[in-house]
Short mmCIF file of C-alpha atoms in Angstrom, two decimals:
data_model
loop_
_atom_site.label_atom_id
_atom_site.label_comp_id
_atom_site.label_asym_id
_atom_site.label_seq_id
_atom_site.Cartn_x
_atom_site.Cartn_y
_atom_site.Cartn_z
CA UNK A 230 173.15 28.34 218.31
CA UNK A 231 169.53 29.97 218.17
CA UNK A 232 168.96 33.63 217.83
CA UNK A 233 167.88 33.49 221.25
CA UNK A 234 170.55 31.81 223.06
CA UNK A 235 173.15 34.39 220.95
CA UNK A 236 171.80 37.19 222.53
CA UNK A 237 172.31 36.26 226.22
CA UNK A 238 173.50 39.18 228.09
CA UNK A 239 176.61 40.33 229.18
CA UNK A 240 176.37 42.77 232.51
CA UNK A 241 177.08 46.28 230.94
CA UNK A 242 180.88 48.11 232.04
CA UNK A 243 179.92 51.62 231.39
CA UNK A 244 176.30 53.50 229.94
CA UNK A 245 177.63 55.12 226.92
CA UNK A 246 176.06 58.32 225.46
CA UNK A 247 176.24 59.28 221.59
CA UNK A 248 178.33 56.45 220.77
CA UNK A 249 178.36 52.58 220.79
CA UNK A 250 179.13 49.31 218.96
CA UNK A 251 176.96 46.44 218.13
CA UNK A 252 178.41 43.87 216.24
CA UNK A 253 177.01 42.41 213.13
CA UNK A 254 177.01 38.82 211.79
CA UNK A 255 176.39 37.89 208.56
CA UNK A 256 172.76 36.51 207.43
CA UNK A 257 172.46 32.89 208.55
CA UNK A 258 175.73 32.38 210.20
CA UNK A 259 176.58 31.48 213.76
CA UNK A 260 176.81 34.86 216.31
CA UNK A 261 177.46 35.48 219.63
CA UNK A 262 176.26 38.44 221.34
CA UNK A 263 178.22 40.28 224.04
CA UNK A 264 177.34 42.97 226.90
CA UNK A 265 179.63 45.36 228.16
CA UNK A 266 180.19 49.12 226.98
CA UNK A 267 180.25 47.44 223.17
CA UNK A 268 177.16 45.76 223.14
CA UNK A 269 177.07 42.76 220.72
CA UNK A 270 179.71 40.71 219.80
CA UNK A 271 179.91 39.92 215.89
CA UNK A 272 180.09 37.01 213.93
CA UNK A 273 182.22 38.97 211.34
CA UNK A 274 180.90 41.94 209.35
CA UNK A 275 182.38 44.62 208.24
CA UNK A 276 180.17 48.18 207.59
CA UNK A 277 180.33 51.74 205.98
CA UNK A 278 179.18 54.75 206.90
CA UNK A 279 178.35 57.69 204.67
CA UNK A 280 176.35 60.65 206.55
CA UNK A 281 176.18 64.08 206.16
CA UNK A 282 179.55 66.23 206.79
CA UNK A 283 178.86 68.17 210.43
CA UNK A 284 181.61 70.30 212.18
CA UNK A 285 184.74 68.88 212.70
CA UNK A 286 184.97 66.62 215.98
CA UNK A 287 187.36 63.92 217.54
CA UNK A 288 188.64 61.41 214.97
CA UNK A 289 188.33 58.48 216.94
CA UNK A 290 185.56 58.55 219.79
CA UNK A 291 186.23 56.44 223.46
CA UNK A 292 183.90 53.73 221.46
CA UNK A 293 183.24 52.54 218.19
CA UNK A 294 180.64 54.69 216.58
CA UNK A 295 177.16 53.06 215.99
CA UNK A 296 176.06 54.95 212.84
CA UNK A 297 179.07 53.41 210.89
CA UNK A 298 177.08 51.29 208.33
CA UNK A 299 178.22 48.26 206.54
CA UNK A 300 180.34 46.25 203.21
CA UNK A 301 180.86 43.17 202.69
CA UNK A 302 184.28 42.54 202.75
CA UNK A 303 187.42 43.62 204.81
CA UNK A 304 190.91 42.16 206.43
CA UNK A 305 193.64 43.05 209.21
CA UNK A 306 196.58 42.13 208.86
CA UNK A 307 199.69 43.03 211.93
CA UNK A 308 202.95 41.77 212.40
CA UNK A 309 205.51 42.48 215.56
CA UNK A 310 208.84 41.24 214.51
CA UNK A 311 211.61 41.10 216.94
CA UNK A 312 212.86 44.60 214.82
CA UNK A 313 211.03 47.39 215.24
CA UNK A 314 211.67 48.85 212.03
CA UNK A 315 209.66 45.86 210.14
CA UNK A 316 206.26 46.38 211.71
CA UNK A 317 203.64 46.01 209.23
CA UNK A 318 199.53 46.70 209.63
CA UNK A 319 196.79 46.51 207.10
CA UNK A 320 193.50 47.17 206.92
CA UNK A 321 191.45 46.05 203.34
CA UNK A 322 187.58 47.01 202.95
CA UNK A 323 185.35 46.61 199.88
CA UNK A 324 182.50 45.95 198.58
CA UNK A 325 180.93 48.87 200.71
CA UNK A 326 177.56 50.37 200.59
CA UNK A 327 178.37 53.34 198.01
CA UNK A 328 179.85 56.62 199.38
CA UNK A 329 179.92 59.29 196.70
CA UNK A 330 183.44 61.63 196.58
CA UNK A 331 182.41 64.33 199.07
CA UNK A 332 182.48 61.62 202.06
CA UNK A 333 186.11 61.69 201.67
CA UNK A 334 186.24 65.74 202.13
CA UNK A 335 189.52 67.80 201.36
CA UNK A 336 192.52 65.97 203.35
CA UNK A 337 194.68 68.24 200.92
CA UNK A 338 193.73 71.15 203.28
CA UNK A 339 191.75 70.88 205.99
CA UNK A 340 190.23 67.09 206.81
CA UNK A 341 192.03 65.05 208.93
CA UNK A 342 191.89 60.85 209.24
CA UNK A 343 192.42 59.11 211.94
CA UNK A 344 192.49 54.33 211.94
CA UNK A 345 191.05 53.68 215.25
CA UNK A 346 191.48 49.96 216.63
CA UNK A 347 188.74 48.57 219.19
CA UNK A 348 190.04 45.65 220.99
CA UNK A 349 186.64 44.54 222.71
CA UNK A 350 185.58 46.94 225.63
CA UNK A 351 189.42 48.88 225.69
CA UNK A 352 189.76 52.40 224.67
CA UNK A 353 191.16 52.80 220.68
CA UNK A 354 194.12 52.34 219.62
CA UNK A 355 194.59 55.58 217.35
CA UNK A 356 196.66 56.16 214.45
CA UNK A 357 196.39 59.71 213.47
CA UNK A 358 196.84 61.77 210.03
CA UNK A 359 196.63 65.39 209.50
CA UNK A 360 195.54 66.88 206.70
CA UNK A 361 197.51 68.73 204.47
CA UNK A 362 201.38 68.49 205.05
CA UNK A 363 204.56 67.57 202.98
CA UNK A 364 206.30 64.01 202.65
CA UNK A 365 209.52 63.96 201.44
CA UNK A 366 209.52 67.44 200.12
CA UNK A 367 206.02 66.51 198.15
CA UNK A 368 202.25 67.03 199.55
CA UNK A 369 201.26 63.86 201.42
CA UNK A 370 197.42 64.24 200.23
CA UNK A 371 196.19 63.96 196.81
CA UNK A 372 192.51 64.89 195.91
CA UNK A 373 191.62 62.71 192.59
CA UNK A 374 188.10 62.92 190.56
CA UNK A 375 186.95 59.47 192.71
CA UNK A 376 189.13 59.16 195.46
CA UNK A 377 191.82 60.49 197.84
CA UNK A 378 195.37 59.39 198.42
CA UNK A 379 197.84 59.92 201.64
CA UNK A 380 201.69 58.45 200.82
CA UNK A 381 204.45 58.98 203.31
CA UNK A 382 207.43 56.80 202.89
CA UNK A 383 208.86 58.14 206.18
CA UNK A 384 205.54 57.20 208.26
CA UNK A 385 206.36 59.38 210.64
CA UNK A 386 202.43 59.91 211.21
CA UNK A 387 201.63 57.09 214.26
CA UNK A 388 203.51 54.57 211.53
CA UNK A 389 200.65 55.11 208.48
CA UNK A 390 202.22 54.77 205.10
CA UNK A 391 199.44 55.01 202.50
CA UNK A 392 195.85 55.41 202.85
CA UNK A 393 193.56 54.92 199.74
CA UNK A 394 189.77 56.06 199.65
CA UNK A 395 188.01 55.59 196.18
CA UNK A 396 184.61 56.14 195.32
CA UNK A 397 182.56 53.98 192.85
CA UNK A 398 182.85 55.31 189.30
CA UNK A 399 180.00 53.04 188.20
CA UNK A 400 176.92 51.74 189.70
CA UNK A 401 178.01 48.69 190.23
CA UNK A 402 181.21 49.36 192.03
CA UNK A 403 181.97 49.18 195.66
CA UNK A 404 183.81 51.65 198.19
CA UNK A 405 187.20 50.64 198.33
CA UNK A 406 189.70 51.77 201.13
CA UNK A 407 193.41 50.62 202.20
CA UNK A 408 195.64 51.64 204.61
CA UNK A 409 199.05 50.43 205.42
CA UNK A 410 201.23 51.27 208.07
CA UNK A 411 204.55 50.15 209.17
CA UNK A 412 208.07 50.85 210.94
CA UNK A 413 209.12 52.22 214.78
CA UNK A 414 206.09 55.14 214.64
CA UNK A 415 203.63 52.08 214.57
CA UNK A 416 201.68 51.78 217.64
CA UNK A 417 202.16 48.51 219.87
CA UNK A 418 198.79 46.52 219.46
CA UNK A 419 199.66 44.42 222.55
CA UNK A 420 198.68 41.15 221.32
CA UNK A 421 196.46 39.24 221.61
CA UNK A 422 193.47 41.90 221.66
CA UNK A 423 190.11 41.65 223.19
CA UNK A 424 187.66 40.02 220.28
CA UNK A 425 186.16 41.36 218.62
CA UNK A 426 188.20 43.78 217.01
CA UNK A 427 187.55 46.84 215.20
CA UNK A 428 188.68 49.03 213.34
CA UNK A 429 187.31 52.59 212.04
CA UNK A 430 189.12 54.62 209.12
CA UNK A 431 187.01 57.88 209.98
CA UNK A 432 187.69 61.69 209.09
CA UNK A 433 187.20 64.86 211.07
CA UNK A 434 183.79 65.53 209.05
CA UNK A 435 182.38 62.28 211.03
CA UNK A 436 182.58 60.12 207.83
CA UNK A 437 183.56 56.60 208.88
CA UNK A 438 184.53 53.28 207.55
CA UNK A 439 185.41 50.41 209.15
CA UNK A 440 184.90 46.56 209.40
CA UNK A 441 184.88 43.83 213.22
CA UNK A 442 186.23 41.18 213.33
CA UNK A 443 185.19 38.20 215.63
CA UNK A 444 186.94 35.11 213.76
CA UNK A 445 190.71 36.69 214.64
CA UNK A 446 194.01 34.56 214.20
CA UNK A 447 196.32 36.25 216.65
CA UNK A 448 199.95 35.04 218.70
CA UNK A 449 201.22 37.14 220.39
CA UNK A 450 204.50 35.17 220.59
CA UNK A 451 205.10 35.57 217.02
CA UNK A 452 203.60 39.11 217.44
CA UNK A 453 201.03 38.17 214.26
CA UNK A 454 197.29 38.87 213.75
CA UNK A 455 195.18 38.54 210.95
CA UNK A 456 191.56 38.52 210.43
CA UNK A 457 189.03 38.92 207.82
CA UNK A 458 185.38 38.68 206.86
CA UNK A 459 183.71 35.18 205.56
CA UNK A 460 182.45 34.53 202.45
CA UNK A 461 179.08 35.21 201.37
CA UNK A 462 179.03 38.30 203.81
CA UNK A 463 176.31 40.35 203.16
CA UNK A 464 175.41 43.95 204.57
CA UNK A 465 172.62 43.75 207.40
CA UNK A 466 169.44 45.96 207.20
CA UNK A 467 167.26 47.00 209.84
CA UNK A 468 164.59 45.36 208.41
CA UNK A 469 165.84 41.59 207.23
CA UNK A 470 164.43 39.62 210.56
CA UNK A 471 167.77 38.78 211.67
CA UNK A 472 169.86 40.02 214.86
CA UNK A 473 173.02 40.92 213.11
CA UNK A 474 174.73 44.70 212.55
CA UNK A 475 174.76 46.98 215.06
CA UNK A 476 171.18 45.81 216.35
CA UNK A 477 171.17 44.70 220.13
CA UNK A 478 168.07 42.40 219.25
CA UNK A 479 165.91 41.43 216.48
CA UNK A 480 166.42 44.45 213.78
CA UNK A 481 166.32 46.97 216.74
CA UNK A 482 168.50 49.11 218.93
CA UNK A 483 171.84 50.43 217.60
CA UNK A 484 171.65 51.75 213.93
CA UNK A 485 167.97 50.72 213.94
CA UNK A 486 164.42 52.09 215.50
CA UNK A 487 164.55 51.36 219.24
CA UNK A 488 163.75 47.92 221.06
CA UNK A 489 160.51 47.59 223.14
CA UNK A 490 160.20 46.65 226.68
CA UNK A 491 162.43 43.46 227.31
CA UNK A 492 164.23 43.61 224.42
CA UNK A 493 168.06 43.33 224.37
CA UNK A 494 170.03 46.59 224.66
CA UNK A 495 173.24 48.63 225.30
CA UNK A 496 172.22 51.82 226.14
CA UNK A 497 169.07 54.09 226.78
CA UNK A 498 168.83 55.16 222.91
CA UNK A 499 168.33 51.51 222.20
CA UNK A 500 164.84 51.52 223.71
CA UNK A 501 161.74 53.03 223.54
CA UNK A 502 161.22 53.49 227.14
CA UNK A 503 164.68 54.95 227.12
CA UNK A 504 165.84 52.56 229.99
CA UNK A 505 168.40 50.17 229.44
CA UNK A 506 169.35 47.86 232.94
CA UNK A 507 171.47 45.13 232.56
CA UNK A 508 171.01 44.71 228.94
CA UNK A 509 167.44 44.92 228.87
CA UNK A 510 165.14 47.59 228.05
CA UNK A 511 163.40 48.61 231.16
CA UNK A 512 160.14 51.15 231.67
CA UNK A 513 159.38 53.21 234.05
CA UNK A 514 157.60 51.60 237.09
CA UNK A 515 154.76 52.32 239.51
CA UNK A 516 154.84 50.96 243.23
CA UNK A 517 152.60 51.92 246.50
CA UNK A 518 154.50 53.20 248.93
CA UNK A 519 154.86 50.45 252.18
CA UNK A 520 154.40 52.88 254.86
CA UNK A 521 151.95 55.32 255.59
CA UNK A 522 151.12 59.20 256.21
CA UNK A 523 148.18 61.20 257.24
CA UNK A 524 146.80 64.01 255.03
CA UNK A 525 149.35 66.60 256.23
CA UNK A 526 152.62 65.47 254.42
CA UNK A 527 153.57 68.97 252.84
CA UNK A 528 151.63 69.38 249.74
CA UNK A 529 153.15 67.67 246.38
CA UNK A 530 156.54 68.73 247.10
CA UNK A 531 156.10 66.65 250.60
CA UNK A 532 154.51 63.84 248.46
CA UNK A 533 157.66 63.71 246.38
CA UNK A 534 159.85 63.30 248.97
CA UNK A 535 158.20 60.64 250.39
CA UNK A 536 158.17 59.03 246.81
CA UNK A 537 161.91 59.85 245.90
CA UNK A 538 163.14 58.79 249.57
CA UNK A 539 161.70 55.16 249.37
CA UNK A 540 161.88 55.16 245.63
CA UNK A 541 166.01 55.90 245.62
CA UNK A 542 166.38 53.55 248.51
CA UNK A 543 165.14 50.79 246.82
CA UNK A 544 166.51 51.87 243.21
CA UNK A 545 169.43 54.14 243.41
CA UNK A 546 169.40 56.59 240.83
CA UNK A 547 165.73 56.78 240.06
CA UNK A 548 163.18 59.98 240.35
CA UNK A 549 159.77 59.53 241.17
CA UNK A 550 156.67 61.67 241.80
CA UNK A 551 153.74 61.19 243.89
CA UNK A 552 150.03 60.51 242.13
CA UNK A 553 148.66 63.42 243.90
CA UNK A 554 146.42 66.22 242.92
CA UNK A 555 145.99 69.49 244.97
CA UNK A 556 142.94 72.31 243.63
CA UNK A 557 144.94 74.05 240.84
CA UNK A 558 147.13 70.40 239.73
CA UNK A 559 146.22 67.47 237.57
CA UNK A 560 148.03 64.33 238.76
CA UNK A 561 147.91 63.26 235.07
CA UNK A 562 150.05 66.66 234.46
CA UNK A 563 152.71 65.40 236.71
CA UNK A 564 153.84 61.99 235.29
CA UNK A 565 155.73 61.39 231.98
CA UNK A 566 153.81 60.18 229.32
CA UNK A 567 154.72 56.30 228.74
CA UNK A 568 154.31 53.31 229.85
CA UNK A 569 154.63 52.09 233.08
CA UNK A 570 154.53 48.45 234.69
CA UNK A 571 154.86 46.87 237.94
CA UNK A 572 158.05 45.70 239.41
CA UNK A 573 158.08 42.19 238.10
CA UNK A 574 157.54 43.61 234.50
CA UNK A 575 153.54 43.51 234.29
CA UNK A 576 152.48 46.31 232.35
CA UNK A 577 150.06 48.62 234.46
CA UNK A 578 149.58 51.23 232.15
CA UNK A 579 150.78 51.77 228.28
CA UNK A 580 150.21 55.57 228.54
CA UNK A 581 148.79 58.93 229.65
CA UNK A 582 146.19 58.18 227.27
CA UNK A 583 145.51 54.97 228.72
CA UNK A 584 144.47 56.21 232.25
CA UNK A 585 142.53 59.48 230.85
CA UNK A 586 140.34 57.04 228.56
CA UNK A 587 139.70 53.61 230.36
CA UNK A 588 140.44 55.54 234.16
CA UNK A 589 142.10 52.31 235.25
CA UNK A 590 145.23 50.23 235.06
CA UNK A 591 145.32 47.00 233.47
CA UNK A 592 146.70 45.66 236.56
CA UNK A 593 146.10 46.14 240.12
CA UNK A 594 148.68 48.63 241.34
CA UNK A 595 148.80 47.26 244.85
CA UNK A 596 152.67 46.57 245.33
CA UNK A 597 155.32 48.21 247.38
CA UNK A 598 159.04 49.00 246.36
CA UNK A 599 160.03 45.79 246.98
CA UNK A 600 157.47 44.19 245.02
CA UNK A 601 155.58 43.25 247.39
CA UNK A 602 151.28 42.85 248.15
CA UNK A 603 150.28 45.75 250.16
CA UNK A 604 146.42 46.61 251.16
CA UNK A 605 144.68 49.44 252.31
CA UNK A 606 144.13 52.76 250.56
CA UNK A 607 146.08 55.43 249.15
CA UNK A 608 145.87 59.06 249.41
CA UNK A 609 145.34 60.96 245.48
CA UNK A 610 143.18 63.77 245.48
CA UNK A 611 142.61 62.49 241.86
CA UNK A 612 139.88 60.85 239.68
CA UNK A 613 140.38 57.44 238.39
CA UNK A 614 141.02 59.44 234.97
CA UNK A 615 143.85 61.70 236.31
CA UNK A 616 141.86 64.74 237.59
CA UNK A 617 141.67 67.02 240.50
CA UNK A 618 139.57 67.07 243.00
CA UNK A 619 141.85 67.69 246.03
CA UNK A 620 141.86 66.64 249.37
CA UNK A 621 143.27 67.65 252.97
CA UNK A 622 143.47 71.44 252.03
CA UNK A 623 146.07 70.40 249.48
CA UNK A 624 147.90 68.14 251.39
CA UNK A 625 148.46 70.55 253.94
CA UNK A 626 146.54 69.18 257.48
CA UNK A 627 145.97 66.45 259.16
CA UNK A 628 142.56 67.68 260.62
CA UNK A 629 140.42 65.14 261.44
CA UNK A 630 137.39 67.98 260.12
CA UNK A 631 139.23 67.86 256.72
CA UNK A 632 139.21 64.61 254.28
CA UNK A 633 140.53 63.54 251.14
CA UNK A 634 139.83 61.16 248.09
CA UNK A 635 141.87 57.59 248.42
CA UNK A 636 142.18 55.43 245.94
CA UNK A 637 142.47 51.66 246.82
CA UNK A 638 145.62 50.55 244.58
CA UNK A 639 144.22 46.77 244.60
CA UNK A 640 140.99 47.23 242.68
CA UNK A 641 142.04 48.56 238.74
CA UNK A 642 138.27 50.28 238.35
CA UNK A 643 138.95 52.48 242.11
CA UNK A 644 142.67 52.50 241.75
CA UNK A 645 142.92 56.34 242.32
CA UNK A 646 138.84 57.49 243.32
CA UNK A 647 137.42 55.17 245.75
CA UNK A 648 135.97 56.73 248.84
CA UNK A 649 136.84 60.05 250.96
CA UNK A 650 139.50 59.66 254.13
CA UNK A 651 139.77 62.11 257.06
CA UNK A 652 143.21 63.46 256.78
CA UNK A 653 144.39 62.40 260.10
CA UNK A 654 143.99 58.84 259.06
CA UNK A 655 146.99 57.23 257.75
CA UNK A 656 147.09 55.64 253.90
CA UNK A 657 150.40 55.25 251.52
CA UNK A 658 151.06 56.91 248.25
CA UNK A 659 150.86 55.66 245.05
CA UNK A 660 154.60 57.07 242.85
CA UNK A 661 155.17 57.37 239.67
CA UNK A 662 158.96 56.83 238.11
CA UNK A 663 159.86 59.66 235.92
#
């Protein structure tokens, strides 16, 4: 399967803010690439993250967390025998990107951990620790030189027995981590679970671990799962010209700078127009309104209207501001600075900059909100290159003794400035998504 064909889109469940997953797959091996509220499906990576300590916040978040980084090597391992008591879970990671003893903080006192399971696109499964506490009339946490140690034979905490955390003592050593679970307190994992599946050992400073899993053996009659990462893993970069890690395309989006225009994504902070529809990275657009007004439409706040009420209809959601200058406003002052394009994708302008320098689209801008050819003018108050110079006593009458500058929206050199209109004539409006 082709880079390409991987990364056909799934129709997004949810936009997600702050957090997300994008699955990794190791260089040169087969991956499939999923949409919903976890963008990208893995073909089996595992990662690491190691960012500064922040204040405290929620151990495991409603979705994976994207800045979780990468190792090379990790395994699950559950089993759901017909007695309770002899549940067993594991989770093995290694060969991680190198996290230095601080990452770990003080789970002796105040840190807590938390193993949260991501079945694909379903809320974690969470298994909880506190920090600090006794087991068996001895401190659960231990705070070593390298690493940090929980042991509770009673696993009484959401079933977690042991969890190990060691730091390389050499160069050439890996971040290791274990945890084990087992017995009645062990959450139900409801086999079989969504693939892919991951899992996150993270701590209340916002340190995380954690590995997904695409390749997963599961029965849910036996009540088994296991999983682990290929051979020959390696750990993705942002930079190695394949679509793997958290990247929703080609070493972009996710972990990585933001996609461009048409680019796959999973939510706005995966693109640099900050638009993400239906896994692609949008832009803001530009249309010509299909019906028209005379002069007198209630200054730029009546101009808006018009805008945002055709503007919504057609794309619920949206905001949008009329190109419209009055004797004290710049038109160029009123729109965001980026790029905008046409509703079938053709880019009409790439910036502010753009229309203040050449005074023109590269395109004509002659379409309606439906995509559609329209003709005539449209009124704009407003040089070619974004500035005032009014029209219709700032949009105010419709006196046939008053007139105003039109653009004509289907030549790209008069776009915005071609001739002078009596305001009681009738021409559309040219709006800008913002």
């Amino acid at each position: 399967m082709t880079g390409r064909e991987a990364n056909a889109p799934r129709a997004s469940e949810q936009g997600r803010e702050g957090v997300l997953l994008a699955d990794r797959s190791q260089k040169g091996a087969p991956m499939t690439i999923q949409r919903n509220r976890t963008p990208m499906v893995l073909g089996g990576i595992a990662y690491l993250l190691v960012f500064g300590a922040t204040a405290a916040r929620a151990v495991c978040p409603a979705t994976p967390d994207v800045t979780c980084s990468f190792s090379a090597a990790a395994s699950l391992r559950y089993t759901k025998p017909l007695s309770p008591a002899k549940n067993r879970l594991s989770f093995r990671f290694s060969k991680g990107a190198n996290a230095v003893r601080a990452d770990f903080g003080d789970p002796t006192t105040t840190d807590s951990y938390g193993i949260c399971i991501y079945p694909d696109g379903a809320a974690p499964i969470t298994l909880s620790v506190p920090a600090d506490g006794d087991c068996t009339d001895k401190a659960c946490w231990v705070s070593k030189l390298t690493s940090v140690v929980f042991k509770d034979r009673t696993a009484t905490n959401n079933g977690v027995s042991g969890i190990r955390l060691s730091a390389p003592r050499k160069p050439v050593d890996k971040t290791k981590i274990a945890v084990n679970g087992k017995g009645v307190n062990l959450p139900n994992l409801s086999l079989p679970l969504a693939v892919p599946v991951t899992v996150q050992v993270r701590n209340s400073l916002g340190n995380c671990w954690g590995a997904i899993f695409s390749d997963v053996k599961q029965d849910a009659a036996t009540g088994k799962l296991t999983t682990k990462l290929p051979k020959g893993t390696s750990i993705p970069t942002c930079s190695d010209f394949v679509s793997n890690g958290y990247e929703t395309d080609l070493d972009c989006g996710g972990g990585c700078s933001p996609c461009a225009f048409g680019k796959y994504c999973a939510v706005a902070a995966d693109c640099t127009t900050g638009i993400c529809q239906a896994g692609r990275c949008g832009a803001k657009r530009v249309f010509v309104t299909s019906t028209t007004v005379n002069g007198g439409f209630g200054g730029l706040a009546g101009g808006d209207s018009i805008c945002n009420a055709i503007g919504t209809g057609a794309y619920p959601g949206t905001t949008w501001v009329a190109w419209l200058s009055t004797s004290s406003v710049n038109a160029i002052d009123r729109i965001n600075d980026t790029a905008y394009r046409l509703l079938d994708g053709t880019e009409a302008f790439s910036d502010k900059a753009q229309i203040t320098t050449t005074g023109k689209p590269f395109f004509p801008v002659a379409v309606d909100q439906h995509g559609q050819p329209v003709s005539g003018n449209a009124w704009s108050g407003t040089t070619n290159y974004g500035s005032s110079v009014g029209g219709c006593n700032d949009w105010t009458t419709s006196s046939s003794l008053v007139d105003g500058t039109v653009g004509n929206p289907a030549v790209e050199a008069s776009w915005s400035d071609s001739a002078f209109a009596a305001c009681n004539t009738l021409n559309r409006l040219i709006c800008f998504q913002q």
